[in-house]
Short mmCIF file of N, CA and C in Angstrom, two decimals:
data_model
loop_
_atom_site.label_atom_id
_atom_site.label_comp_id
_atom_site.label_asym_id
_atom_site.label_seq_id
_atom_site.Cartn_x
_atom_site.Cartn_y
_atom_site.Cartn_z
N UNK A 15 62.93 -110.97 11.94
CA UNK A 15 61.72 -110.49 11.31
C UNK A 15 60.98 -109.58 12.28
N UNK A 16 60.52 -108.17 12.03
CA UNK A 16 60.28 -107.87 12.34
C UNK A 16 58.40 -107.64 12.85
N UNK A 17 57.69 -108.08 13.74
CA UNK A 17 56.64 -108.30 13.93
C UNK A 17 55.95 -107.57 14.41
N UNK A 18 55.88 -106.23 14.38
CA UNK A 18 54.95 -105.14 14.10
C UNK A 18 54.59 -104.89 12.72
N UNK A 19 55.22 -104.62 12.38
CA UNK A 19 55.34 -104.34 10.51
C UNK A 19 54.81 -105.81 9.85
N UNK A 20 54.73 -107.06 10.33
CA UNK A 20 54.28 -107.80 9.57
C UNK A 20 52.48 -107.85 9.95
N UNK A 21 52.16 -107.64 11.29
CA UNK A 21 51.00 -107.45 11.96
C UNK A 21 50.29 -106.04 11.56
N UNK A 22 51.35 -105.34 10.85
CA UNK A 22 50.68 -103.55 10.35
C UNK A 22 50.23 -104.07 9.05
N UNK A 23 51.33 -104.84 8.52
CA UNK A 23 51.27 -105.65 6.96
C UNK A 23 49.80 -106.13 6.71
N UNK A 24 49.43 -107.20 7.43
CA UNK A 24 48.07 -108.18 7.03
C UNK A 24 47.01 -107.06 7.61
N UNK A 25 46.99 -106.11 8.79
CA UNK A 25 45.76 -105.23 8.54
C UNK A 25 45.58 -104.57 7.58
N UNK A 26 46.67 -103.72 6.73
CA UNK A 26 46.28 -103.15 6.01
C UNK A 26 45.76 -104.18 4.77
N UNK A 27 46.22 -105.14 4.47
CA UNK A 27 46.06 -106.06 3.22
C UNK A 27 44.62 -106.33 3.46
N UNK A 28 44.19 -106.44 4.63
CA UNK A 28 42.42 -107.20 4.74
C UNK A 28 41.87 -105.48 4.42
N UNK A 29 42.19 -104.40 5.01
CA UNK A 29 41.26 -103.71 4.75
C UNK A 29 41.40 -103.23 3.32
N UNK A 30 42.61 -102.97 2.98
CA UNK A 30 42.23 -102.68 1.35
C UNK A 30 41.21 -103.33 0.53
N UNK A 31 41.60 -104.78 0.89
CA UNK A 31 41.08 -105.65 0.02
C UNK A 31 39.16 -105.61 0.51
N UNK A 32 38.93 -105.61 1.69
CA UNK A 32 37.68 -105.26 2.41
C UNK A 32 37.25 -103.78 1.38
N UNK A 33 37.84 -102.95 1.49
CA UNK A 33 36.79 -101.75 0.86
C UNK A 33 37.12 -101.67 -0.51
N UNK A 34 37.33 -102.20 -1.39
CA UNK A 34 38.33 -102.28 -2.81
C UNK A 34 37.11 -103.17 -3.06
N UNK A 35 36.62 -104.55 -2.52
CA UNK A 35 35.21 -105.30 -3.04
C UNK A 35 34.25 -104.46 -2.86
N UNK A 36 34.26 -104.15 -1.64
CA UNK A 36 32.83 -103.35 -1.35
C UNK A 36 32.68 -102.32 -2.04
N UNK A 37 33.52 -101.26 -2.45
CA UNK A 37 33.38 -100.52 -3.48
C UNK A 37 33.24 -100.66 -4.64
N UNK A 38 33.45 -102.11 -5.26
CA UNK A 38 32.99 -102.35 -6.54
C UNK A 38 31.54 -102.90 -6.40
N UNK A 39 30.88 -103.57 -5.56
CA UNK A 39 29.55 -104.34 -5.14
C UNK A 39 28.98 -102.97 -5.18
N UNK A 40 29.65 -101.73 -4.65
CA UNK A 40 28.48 -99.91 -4.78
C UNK A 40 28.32 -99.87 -6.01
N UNK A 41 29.18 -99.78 -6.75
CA UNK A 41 29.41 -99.40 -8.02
C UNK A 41 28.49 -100.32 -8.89
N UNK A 42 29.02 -101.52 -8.50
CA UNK A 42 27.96 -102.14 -9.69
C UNK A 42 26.50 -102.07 -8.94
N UNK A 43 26.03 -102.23 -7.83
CA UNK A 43 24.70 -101.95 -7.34
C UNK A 43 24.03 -100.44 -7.75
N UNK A 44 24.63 -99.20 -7.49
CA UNK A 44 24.11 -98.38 -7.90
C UNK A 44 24.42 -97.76 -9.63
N UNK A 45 24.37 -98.88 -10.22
CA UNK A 45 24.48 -98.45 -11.74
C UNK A 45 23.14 -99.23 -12.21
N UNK A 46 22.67 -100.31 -11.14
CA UNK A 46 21.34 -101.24 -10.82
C UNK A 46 20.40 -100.38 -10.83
N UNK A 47 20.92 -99.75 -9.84
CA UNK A 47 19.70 -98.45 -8.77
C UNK A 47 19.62 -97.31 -9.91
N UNK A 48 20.22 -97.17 -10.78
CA UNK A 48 20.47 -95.79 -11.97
C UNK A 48 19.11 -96.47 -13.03
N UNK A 49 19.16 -97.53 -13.12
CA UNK A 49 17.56 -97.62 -13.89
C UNK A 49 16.51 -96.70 -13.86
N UNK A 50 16.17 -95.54 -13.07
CA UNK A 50 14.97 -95.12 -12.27
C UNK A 50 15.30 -93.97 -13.25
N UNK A 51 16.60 -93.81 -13.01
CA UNK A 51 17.02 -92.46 -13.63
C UNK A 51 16.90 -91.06 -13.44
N UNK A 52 16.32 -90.45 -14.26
CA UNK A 52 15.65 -88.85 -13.38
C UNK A 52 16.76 -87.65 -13.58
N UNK A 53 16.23 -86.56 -13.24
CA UNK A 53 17.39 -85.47 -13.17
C UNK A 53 18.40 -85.28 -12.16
N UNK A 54 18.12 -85.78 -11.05
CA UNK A 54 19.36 -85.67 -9.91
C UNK A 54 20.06 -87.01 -10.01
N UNK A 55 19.74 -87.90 -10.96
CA UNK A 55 20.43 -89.24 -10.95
C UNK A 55 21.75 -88.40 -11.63
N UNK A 56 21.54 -88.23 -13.10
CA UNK A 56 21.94 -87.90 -13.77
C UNK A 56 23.32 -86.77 -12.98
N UNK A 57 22.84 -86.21 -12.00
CA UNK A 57 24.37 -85.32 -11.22
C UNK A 57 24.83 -86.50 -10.09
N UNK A 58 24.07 -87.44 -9.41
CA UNK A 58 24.51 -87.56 -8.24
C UNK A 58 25.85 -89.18 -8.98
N UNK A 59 25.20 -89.80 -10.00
CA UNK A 59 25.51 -91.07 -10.40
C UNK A 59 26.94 -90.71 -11.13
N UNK A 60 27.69 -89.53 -11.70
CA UNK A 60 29.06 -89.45 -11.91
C UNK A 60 29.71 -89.02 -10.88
N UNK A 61 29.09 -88.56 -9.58
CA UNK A 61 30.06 -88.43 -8.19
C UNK A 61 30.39 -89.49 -7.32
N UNK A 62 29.33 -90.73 -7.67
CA UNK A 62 29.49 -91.96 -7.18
C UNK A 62 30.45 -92.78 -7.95
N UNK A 63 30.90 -92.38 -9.62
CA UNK A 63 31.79 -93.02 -10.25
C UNK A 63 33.13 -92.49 -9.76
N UNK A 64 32.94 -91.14 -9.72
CA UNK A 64 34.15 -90.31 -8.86
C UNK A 64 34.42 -91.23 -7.58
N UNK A 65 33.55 -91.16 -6.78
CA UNK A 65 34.09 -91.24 -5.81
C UNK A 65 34.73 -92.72 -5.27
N UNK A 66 33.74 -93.51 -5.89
CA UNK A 66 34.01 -95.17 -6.00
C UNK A 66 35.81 -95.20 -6.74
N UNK A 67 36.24 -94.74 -7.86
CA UNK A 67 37.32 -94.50 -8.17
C UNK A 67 38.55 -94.19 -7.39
N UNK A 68 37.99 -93.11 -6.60
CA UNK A 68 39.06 -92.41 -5.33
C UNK A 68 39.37 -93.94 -4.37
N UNK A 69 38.12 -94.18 -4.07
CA UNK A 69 38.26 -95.41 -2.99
C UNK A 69 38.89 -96.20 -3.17
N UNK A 70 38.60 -97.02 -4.40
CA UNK A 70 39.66 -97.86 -5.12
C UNK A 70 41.23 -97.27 -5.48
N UNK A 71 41.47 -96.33 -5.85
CA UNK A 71 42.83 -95.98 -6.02
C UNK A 71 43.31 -96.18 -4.59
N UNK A 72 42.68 -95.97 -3.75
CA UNK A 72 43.41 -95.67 -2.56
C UNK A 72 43.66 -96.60 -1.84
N UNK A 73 42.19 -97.91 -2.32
CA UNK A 73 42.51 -99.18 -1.59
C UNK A 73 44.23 -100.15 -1.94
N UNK A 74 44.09 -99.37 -3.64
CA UNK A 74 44.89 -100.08 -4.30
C UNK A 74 46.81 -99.61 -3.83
N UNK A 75 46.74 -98.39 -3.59
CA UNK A 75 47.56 -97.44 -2.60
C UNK A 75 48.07 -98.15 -1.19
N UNK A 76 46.89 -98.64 -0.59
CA UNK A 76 47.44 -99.04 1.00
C UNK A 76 47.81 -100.60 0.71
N UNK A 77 47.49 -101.11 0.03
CA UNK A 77 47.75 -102.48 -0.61
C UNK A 77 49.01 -102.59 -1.21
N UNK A 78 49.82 -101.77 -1.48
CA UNK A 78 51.38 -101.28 -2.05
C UNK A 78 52.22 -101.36 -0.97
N UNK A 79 51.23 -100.61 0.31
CA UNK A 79 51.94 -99.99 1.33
C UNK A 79 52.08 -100.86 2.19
N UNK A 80 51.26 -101.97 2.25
CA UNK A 80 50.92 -103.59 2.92
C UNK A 80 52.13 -104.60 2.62
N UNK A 81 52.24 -104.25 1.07
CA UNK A 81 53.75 -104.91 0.55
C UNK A 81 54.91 -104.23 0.94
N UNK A 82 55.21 -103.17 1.28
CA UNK A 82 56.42 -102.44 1.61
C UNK A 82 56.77 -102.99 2.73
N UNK A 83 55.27 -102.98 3.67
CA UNK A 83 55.37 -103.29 5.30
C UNK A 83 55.95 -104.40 5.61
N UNK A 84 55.29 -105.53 4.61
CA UNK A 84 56.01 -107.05 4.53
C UNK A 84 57.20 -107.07 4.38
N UNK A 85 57.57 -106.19 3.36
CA UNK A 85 59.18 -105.90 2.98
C UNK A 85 59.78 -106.02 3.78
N UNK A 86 59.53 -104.65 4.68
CA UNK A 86 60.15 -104.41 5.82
C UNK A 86 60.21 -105.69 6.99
N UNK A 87 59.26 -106.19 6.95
CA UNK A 87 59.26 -106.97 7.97
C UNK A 87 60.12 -108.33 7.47
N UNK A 88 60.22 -108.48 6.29
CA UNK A 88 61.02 -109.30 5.91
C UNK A 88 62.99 -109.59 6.36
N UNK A 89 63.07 -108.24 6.81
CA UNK A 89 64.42 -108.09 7.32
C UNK A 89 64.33 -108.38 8.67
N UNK A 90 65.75 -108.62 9.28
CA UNK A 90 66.32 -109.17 10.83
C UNK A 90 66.08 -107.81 11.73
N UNK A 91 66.34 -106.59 11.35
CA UNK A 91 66.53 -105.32 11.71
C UNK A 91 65.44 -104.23 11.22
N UNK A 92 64.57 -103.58 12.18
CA UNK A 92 63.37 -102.71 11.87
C UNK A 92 64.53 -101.45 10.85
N UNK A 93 65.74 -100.96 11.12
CA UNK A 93 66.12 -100.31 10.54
C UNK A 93 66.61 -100.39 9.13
N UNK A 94 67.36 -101.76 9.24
CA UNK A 94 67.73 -102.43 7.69
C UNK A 94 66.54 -102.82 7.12
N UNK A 95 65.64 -102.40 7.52
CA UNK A 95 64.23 -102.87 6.72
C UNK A 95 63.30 -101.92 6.13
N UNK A 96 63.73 -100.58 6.82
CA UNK A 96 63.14 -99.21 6.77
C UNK A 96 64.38 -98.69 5.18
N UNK A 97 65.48 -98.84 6.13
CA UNK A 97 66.48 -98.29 4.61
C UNK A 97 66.32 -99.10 3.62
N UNK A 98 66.19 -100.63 3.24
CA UNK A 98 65.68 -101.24 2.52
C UNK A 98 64.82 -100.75 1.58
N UNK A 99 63.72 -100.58 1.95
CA UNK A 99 62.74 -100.14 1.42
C UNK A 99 62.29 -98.58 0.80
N UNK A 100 63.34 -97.70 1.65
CA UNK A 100 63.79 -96.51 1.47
C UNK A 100 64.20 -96.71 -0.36
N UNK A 101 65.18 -97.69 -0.41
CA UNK A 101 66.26 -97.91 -1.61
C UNK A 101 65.27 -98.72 -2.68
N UNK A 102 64.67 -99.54 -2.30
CA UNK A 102 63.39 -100.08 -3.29
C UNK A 102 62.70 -98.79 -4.12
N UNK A 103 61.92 -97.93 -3.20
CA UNK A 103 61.15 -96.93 -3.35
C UNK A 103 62.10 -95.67 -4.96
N UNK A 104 63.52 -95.92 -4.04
CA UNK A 104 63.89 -95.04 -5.38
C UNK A 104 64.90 -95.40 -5.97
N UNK A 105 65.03 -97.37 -6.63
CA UNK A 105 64.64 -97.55 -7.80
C UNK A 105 63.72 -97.88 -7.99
N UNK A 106 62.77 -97.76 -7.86
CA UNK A 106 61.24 -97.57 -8.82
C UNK A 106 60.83 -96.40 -9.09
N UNK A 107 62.06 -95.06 -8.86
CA UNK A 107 61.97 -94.01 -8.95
C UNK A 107 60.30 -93.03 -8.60
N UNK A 108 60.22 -93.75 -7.65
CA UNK A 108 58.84 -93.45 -6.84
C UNK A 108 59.07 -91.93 -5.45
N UNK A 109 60.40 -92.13 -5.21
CA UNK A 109 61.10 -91.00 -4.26
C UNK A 109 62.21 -91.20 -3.88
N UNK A 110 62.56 -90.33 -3.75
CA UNK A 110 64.27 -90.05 -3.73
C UNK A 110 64.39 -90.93 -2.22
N UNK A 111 65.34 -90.81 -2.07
CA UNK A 111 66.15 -91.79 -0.71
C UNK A 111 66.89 -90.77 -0.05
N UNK A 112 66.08 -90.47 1.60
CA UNK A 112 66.00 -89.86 2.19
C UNK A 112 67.04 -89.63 3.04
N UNK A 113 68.05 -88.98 3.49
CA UNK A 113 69.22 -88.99 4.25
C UNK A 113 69.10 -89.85 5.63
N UNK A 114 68.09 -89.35 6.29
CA UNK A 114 67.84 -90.09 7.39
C UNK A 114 67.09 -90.91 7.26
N UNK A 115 67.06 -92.51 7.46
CA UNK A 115 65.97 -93.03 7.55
C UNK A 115 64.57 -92.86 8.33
N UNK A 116 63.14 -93.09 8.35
CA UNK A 116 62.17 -92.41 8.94
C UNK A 116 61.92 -94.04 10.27
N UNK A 117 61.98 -93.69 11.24
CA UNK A 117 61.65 -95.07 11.85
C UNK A 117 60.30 -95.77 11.07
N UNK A 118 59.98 -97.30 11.35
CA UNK A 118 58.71 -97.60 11.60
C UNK A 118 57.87 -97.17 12.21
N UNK A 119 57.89 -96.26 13.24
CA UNK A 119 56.47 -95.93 14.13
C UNK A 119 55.86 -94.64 13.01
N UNK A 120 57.30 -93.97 12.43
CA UNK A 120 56.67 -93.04 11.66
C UNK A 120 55.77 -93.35 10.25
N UNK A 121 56.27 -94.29 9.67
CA UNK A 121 55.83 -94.73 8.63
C UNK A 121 54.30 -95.72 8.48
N UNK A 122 54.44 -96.17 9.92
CA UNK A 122 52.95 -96.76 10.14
C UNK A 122 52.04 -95.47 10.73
N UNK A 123 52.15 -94.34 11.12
CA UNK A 123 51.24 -93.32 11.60
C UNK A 123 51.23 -92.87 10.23
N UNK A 124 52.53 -92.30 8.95
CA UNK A 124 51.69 -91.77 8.04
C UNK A 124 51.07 -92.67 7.10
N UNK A 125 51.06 -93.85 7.52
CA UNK A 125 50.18 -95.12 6.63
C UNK A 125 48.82 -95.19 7.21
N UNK A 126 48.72 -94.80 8.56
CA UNK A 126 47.25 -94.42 9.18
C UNK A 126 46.37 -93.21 8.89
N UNK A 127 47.25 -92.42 8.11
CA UNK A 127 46.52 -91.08 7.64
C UNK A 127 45.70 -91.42 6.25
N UNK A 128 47.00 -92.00 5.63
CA UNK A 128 46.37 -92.96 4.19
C UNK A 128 45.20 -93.91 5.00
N UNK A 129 45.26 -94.49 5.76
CA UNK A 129 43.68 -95.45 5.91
C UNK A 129 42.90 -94.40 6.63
N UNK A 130 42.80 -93.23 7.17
CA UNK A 130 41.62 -92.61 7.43
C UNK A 130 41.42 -92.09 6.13
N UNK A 131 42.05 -91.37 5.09
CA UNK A 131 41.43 -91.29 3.64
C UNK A 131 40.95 -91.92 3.38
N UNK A 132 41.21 -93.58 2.98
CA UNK A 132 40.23 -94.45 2.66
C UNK A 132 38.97 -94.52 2.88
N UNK A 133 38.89 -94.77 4.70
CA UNK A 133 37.39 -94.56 5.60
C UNK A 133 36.41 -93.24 5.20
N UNK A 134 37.23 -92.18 4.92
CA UNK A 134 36.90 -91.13 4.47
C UNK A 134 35.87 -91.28 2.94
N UNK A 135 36.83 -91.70 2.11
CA UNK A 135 36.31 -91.42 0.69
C UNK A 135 35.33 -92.73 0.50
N UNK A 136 35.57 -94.10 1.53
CA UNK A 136 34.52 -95.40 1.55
C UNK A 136 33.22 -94.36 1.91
N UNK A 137 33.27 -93.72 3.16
CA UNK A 137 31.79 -93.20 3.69
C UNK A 137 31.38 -92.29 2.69
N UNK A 138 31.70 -91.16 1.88
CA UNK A 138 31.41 -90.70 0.92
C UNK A 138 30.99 -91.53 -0.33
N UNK A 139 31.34 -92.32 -0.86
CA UNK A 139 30.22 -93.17 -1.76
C UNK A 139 29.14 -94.04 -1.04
N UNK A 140 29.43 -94.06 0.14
CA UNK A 140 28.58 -95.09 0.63
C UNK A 140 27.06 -93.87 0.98
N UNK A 141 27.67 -92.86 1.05
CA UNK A 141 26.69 -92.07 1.67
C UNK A 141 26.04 -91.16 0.22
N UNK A 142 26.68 -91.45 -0.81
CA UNK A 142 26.46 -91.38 -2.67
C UNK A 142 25.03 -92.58 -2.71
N UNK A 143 25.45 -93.31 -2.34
CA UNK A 143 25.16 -94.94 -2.89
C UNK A 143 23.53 -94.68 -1.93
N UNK A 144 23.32 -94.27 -0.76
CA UNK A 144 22.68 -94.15 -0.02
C UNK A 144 21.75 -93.38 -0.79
N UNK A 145 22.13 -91.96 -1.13
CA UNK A 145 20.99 -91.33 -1.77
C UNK A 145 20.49 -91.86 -2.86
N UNK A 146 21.10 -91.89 -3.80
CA UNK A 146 20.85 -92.49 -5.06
C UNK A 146 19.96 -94.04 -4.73
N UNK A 147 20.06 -94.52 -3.68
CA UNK A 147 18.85 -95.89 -3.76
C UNK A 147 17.55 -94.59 -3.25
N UNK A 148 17.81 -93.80 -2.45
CA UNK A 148 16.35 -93.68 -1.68
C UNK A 148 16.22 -92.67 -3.02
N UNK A 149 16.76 -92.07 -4.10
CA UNK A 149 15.94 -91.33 -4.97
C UNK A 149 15.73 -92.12 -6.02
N UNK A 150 16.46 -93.42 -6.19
CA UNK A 150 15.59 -94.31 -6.84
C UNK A 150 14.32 -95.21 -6.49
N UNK A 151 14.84 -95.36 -4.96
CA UNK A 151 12.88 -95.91 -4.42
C UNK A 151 11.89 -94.59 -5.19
N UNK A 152 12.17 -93.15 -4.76
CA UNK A 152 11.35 -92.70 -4.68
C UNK A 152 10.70 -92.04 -6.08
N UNK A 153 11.73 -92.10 -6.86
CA UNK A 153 11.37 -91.97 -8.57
C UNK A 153 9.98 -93.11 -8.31
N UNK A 154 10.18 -94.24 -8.08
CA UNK A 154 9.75 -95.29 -8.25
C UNK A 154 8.36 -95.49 -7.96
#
């Protein structure tokens, strides 16, 4: 078993699952905060549905990628675990099966690009969620 990939596995699983709640607690809080209402509610409160959406797809994305990792780690061999999963991926006809296999170090750096998107599109509603309370204090 391979024990990087199972240790890459449970971080990503806590943080999905970490910004996947918290992005629904925005969502339903600033639909709270949308009471006040007003004319910039009205633009800023469907970019927060946007964007809360993105977050979640994406939490729901690295949370896939958390299961692959397990996958992987589920095998004796980081390589028989990489082609493994290679062959999973396309029958679920999700992507073709790649001639060369990609090591693990590669597949956990482009799984780190996917979690700076996340961090990315979390601080963008959060920073949604932010305005929309202080222009609902200030309707208020």
């Amino acid at each position: 078993m391979d024990d990087d990939a199972a240790k890459f596995a449970a971080h990503l699983k806590h943080r999905a699952h970490a910004y996947g709640f918290l992005t629904c607690l925005l969502l339903v809080a600033s639909s709270i905060v949308g009471d006040a209402g007003g004319p910039l509610f009205s633009w800023l409160w469907p970019l927060m549905i946007v964007g809360g959406l993105i977050t979640l797809f994406l939490a729901v994305y690295l949370r896939f990628d958390a299961a692959l990792f397990n996958y992987i780690a589920s095998h004796e061999d980081e390589t028989d675990g990489c082609r493994a999963a290679d062959d999973l991926l396309e029958r679920m006809h999700l992507r073709k099966c790649p001639k060369v296999t990609r090591p693990l170090r590669v597949r956990i750096a482009a799984t780190n690009n996917l979690l700076m998107k996340l961090h990315l599109a979390f601080a963008a509603s959060l920073a949604l969620f932010a305005a929309l309370t202080a222009y609902g204090l200030w309707i208020v």
